[in-house]
Coordinates of C-alpha atoms in Angstrom, one line a residue:
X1 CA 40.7 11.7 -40.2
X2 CA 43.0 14.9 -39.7
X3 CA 40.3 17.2 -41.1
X4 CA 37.6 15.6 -39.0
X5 CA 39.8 16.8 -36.1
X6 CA 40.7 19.8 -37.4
X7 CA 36.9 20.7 -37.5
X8 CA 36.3 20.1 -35.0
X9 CA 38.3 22.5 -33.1
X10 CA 37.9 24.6 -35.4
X11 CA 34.4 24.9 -35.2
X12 CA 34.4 24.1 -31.0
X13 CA 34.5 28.2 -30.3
X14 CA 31.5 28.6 -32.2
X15 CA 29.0 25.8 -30.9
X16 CA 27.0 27.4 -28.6
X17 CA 27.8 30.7 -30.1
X18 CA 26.0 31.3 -33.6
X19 CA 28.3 32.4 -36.1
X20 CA 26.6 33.6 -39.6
X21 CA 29.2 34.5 -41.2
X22 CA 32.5 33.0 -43.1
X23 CA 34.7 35.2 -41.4
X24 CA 36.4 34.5 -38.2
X25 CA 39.9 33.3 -36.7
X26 CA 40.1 29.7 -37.5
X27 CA 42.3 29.4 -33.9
X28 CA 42.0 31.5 -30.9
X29 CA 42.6 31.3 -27.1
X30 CA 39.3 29.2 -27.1
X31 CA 40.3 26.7 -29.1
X32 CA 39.9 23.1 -28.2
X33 CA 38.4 19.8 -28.9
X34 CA 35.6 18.5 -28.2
X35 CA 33.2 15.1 -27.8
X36 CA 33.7 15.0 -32.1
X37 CA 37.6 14.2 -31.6
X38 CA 37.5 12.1 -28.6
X39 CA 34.9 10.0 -30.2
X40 CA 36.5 10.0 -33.9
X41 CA 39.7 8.8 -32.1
X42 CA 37.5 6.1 -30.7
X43 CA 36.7 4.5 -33.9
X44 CA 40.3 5.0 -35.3
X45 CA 41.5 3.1 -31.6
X46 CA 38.5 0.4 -32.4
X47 CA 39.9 0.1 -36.0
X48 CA 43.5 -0.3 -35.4
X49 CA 43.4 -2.9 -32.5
X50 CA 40.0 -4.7 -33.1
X51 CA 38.3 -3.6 -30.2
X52 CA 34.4 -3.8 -29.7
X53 CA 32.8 -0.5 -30.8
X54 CA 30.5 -0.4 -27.6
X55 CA 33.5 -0.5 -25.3
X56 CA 35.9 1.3 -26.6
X57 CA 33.5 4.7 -27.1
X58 CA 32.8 4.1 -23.7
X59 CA 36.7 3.7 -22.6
X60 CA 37.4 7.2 -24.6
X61 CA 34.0 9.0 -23.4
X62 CA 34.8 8.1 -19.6
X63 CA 38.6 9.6 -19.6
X64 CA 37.4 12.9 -21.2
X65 CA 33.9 13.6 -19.0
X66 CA 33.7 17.0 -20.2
X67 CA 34.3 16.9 -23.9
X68 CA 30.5 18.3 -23.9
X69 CA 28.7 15.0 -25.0
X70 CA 25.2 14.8 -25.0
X71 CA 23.2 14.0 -22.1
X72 CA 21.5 10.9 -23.5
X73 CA 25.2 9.7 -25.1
X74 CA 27.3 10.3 -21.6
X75 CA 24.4 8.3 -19.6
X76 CA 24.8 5.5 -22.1
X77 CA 28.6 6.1 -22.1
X78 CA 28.4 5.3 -18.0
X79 CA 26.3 2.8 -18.1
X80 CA 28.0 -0.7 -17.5
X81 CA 25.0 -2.3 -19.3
X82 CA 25.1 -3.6 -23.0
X83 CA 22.4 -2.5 -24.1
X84 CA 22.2 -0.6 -27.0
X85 CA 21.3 3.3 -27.2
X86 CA 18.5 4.8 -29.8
X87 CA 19.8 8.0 -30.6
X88 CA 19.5 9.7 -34.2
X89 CA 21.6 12.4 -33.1
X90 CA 24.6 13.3 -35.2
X91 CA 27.4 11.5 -32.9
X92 CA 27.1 8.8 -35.1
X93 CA 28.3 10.9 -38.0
X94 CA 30.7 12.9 -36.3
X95 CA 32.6 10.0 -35.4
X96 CA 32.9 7.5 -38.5
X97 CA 35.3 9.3 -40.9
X98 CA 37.8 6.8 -40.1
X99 CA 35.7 4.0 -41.6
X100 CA 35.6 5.8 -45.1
X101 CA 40.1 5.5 -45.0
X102 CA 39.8 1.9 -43.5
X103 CA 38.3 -0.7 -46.5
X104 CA 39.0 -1.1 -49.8
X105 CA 34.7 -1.0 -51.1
X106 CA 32.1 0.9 -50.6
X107 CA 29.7 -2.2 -49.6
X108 CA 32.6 -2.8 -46.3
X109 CA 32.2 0.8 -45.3
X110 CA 28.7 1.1 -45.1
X111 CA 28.3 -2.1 -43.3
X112 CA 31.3 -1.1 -40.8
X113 CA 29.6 2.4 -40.2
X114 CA 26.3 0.5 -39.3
X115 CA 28.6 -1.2 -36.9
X116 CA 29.9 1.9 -35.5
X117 CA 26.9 3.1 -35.1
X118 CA 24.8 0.6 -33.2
X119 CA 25.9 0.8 -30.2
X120 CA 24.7 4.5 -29.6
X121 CA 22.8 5.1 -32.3
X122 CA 20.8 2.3 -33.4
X123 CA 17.9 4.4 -35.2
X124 CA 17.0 4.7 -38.4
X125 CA 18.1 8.4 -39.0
X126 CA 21.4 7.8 -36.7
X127 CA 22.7 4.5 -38.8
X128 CA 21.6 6.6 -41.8
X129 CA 23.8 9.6 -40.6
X130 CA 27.1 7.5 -40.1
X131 CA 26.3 5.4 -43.6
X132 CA 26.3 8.9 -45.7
X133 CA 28.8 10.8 -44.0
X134 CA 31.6 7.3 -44.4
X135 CA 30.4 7.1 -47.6
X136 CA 31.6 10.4 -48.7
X137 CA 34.6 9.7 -47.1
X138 CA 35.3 6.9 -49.5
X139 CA 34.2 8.5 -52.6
X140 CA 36.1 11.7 -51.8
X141 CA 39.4 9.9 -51.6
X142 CA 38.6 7.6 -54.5
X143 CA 38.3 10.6 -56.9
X144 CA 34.9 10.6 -57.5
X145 CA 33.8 14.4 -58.2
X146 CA 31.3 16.1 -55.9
X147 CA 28.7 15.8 -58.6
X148 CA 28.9 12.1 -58.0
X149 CA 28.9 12.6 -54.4
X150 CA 26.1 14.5 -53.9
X151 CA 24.4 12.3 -56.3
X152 CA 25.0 9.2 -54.2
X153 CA 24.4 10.5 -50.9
X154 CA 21.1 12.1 -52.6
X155 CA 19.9 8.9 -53.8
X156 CA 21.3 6.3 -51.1
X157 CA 20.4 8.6 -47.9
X158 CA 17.7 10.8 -49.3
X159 CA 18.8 14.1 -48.0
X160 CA 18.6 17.0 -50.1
X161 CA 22.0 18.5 -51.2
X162 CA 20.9 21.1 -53.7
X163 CA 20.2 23.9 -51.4
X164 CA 22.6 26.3 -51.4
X165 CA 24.0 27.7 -48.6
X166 CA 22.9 30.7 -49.1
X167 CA 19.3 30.0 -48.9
X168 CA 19.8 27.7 -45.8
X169 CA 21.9 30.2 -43.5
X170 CA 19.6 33.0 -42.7
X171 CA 17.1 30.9 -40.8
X172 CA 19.0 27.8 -39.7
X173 CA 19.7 27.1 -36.0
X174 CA 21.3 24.5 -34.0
X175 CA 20.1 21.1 -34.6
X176 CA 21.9 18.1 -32.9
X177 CA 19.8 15.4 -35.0
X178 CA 21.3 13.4 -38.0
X179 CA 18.7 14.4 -40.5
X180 CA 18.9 18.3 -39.2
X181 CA 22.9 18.2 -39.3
X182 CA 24.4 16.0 -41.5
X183 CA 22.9 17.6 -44.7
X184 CA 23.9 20.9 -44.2
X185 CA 27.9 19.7 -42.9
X186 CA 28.0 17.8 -46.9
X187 CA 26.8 20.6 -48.6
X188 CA 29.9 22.8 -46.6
X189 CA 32.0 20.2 -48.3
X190 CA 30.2 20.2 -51.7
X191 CA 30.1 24.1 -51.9
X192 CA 34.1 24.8 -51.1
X193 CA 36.8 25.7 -52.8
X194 CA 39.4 24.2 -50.8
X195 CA 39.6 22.4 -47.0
X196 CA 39.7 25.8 -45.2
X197 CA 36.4 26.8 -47.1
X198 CA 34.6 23.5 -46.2
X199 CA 35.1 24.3 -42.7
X200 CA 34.3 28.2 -43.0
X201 CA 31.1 27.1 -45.0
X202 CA 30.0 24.7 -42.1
X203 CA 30.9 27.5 -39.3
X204 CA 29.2 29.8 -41.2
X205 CA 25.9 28.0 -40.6
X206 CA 25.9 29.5 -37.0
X207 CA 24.4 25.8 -36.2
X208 CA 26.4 22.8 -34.4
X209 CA 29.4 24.2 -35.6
X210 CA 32.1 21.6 -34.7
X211 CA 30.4 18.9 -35.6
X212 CA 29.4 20.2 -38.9
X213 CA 32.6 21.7 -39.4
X214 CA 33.8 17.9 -38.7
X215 CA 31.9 16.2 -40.8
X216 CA 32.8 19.0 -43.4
X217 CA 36.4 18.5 -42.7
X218 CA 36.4 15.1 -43.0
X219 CA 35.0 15.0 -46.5
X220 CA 37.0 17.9 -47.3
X221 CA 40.8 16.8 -46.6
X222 CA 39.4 13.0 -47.9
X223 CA 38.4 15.1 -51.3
X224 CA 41.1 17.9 -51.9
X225 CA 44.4 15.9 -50.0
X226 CA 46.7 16.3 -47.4
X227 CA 45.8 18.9 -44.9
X228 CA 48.3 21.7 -44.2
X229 CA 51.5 20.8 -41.7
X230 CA 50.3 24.2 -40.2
X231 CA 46.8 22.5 -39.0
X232 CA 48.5 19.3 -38.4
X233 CA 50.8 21.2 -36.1
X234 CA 47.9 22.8 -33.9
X235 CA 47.1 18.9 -33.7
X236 CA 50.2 18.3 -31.5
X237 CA 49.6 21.7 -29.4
X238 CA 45.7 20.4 -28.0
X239 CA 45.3 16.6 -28.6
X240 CA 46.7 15.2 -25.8
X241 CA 49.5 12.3 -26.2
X242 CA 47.0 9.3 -26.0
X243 CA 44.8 10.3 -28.7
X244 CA 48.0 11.4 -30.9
X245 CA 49.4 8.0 -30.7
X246 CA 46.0 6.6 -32.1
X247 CA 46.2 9.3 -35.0
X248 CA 49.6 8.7 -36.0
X249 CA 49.6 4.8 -35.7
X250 CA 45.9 5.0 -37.5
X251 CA 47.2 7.5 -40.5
X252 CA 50.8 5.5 -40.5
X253 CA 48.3 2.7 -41.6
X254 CA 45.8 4.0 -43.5
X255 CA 47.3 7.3 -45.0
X256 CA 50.5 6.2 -45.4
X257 CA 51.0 9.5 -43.4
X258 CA 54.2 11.1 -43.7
X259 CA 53.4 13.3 -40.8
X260 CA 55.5 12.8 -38.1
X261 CA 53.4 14.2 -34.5
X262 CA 56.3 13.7 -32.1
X263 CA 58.9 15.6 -34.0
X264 CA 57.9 18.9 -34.8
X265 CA 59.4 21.5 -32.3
X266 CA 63.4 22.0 -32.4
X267 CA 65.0 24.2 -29.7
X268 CA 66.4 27.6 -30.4
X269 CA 69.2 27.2 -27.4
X270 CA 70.4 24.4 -25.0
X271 CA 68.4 24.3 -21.7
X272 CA 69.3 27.2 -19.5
X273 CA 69.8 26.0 -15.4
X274 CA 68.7 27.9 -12.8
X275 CA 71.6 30.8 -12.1
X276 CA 74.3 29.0 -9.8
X277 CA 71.7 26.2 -9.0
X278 CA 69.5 28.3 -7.1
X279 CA 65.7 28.2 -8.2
X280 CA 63.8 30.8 -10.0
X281 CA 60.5 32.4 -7.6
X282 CA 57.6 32.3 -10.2
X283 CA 55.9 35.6 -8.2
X284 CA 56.7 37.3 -11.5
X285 CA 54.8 34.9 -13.9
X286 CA 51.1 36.1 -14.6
X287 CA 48.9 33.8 -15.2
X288 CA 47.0 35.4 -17.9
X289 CA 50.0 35.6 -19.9
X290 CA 51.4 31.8 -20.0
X291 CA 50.1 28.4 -20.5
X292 CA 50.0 25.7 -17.8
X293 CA 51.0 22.3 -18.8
X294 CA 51.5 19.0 -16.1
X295 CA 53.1 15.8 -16.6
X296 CA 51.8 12.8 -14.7
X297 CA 55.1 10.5 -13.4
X298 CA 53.0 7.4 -11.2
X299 CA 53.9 8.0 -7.5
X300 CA 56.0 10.7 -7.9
X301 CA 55.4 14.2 -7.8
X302 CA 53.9 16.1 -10.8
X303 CA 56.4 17.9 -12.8
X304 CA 54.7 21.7 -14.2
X305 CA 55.7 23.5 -16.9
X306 CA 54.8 27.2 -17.5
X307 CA 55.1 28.5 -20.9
X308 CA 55.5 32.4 -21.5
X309 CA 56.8 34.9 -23.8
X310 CA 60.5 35.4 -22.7
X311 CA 62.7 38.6 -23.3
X312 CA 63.3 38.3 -26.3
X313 CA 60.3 39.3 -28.8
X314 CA 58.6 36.0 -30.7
X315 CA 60.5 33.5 -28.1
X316 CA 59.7 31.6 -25.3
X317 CA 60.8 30.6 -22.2
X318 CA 59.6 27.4 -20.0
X319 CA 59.9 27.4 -16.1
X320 CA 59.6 23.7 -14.8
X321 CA 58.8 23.1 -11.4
X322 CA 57.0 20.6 -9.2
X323 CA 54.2 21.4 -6.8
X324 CA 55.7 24.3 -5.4
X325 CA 56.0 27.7 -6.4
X326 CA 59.6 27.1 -7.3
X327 CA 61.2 26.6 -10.9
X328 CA 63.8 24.0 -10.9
X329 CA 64.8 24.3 -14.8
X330 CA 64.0 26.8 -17.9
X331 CA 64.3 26.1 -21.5
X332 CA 64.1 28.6 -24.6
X333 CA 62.3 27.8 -28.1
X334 CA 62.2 30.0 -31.3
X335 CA 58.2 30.3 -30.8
X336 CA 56.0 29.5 -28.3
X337 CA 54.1 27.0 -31.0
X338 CA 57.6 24.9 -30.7
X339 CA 57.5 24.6 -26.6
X340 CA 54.0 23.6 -27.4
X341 CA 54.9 21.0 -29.8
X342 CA 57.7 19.9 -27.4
X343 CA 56.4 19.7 -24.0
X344 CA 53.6 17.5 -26.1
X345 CA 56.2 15.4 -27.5
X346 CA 57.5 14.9 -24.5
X347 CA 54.8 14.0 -21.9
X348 CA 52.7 16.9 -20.8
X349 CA 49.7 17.7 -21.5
X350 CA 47.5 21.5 -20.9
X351 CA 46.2 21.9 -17.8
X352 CA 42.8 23.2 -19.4
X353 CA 40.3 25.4 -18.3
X354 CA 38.4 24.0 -21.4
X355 CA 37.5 20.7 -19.8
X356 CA 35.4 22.5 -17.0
X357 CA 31.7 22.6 -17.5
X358 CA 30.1 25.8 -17.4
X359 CA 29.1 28.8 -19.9
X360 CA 30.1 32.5 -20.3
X361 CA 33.6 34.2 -21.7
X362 CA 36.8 32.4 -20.2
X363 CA 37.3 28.9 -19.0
X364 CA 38.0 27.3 -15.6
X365 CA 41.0 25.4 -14.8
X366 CA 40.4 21.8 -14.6
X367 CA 42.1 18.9 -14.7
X368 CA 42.5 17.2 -18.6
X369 CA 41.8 14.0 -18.0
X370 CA 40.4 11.8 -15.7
X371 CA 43.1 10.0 -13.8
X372 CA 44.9 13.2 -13.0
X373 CA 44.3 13.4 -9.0
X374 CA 46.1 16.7 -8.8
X375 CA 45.1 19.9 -7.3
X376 CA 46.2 23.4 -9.0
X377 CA 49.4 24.6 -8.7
X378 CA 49.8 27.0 -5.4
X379 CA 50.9 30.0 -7.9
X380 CA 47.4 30.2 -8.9
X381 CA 44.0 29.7 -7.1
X382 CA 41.6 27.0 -8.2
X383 CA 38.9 28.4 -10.2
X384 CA 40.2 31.6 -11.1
X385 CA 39.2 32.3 -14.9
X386 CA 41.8 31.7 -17.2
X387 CA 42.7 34.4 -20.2

């Protein structure tokens, strides 16, 4: 399930940007996830608790509204009716790796990913999508070599998984459909050399990258083990606490995960007050240069936390201040990767520009997630483009 998430942020900078090649910074300033980890964390939620598949994708697609779903998908996602969508695109698939980690047979895993997939994607080519991409799920951890699980998928599914790669980047383009997607995403897998290879092979496609690069990933950490604490650890920087809960609780289970999300970043010094209780102004602090988290209390006011490089090369400093343009409190970490991992930990969440619709370089700031009510913080102006 980590690998599936992995991809997909991974591959997010890439989507509507063709990439043809397998080299490229597997994290950059771009970096985020998308529709393919809200949706995966779905079916892990649906999983651990029970919940109906139909509700709970619509609970997850309705708090993140601009994950970049689908058109057909978010209309079905709104809809308070029950009836069932008829999509073959490749959500179905991008979403079911947790099946392939949750049963104990192969005949439970395709019947649950037919499940999962009703809802949304009740055709032929999108139950077929979710069945062959759980089902190398479940071979891949059960030690079945990828001879065998192209083999399978071949014969089961009927795609064709002896092109190479080779001979299918130079003309392939995006393609959002099952049967134009899912294919290509196995033989990423089937054609790597280790996890980071299944997701350079998928990018590399220059098609639907995260998606591919999640269904990749997914086979790929399922097939070669644990994925690296360093990918895990970009996991607690840009999932946002809800959905990490879901992961741990769901890889606790499953996994028998020893990684442990909430408990990652250690501070380099005790908490430095404000000088003689006075506040800090944050005039000086440019937003191009520092990240801008929020943390939600109920009725009370938002508490902000601005994340910079301090004095001191490699370090950081945090300013914390409600909604004025006064810092209240200032702590120091050993990297900024730690104040990430902590102000995750502990609450907060990135005040994204990634959640804003919209095209071209940069990102707007927007508000993560739905039930934020909050307007930006007066340092900065709402809708300035974000570095």
């Amino acid at each position: 399930m980590l690998g599936a998430l992995i991809g997909d942020i991974v591959g997010s900078v890439f989507e509507r940007a063709p990439h043809k090649s397998k080299e490229f910074d597997f994290i950059s300033e771009r970096s985020r996830f998308t529709d393919d980890s809200v949706l995966t964390v779905a079916t892990a939620d649906a999983l651990l608790h029970g919940y109906g598949y139909m509700p709970v994708f619509k609970y997850w697609g309705r708090s993140y509204p601009n994950a970049g779903y689908g058109q057909k998908f978010y209309r079905w996602c709104l809809s308070d009716s029950d009836e069932t969508g008829e999509s073959y695109g490749n959500g179905s698939a991008m979403r079911v790796s947790p099946i392939g980690w949750a049963f104990d047979s192969l005949d439970e895993v395709l019947e649950e990913a037919k499940r999962s997939a009703a809802p949304s994607h009740n055709h032929p080519e999108g139950l077929k999508g979710a069945g062959a991409v759980a089902a190398a799920v479940f071979l891949a951890r059960g030690g079945k070599s990828k001879d065998e699980i192209r083999d399978y998928i071949a014969g089961e599914f009927g795609y064709d998984l002896n092109r190479p790669l080779e001979a299918i980047r130079p003309e392939y383009t995006f393609d959002s459909s099952c049967q134009g997607s899912v294919p290509e995403a196995i033989i990423a897998f089937l054609e790597s050399e280790d996890f980071e290879d299944a997701l350079c092979n998928a990018v590399s496609l220059g098609g639907d990258s995260d998606t591919q690069a999640c269904i990749a990933g997914a086979i790929a950490e399922a097939f070669y083990g644990p994925v690296s604490k360093r990918w895990v650890t970009m996991l607690n920087i840009l999932l946002p606490q809800e959905a990490l809960r879901v992961v741990d609780a769901f890889n606790k289970k499953y996994l028998d995960s020893c990684y442990n999300f909430f408990c990652c970043g250690q501070e380099s010094a005790e908490g430095r007050p404000s000088e003689n209780g006075m506040p800090y102004e944050l005039l000086n602090l440019n937003p191009g240069s520092c990240r801008w988290w929020v943390k939600e209390l109920g009725m009370q006011d938002e508490v902000w936390a601005f994340v910079t490089e301090s004095e001191i090369p490699r370090e950081a400093s945090v300013y914390f201040s409600t909604d004025t343009p006064v810092i209240f409190d200032q702590l120091c970490f050993k990297s900024l990767e730690d104040a990430f991992i902590a102000l995750n930990r502990n609450g907060f969440d990135l005040y994204f520009e990634n959640y804003a619709e919209g095209s071209g370089p940069g990102y707007y700031t927007s508000a993560p997630r739905g039930r934020f009510r909050i307007e930006p913080h007066p340092l900065f102006s709402s809708g300035k483009h974000w570095i």
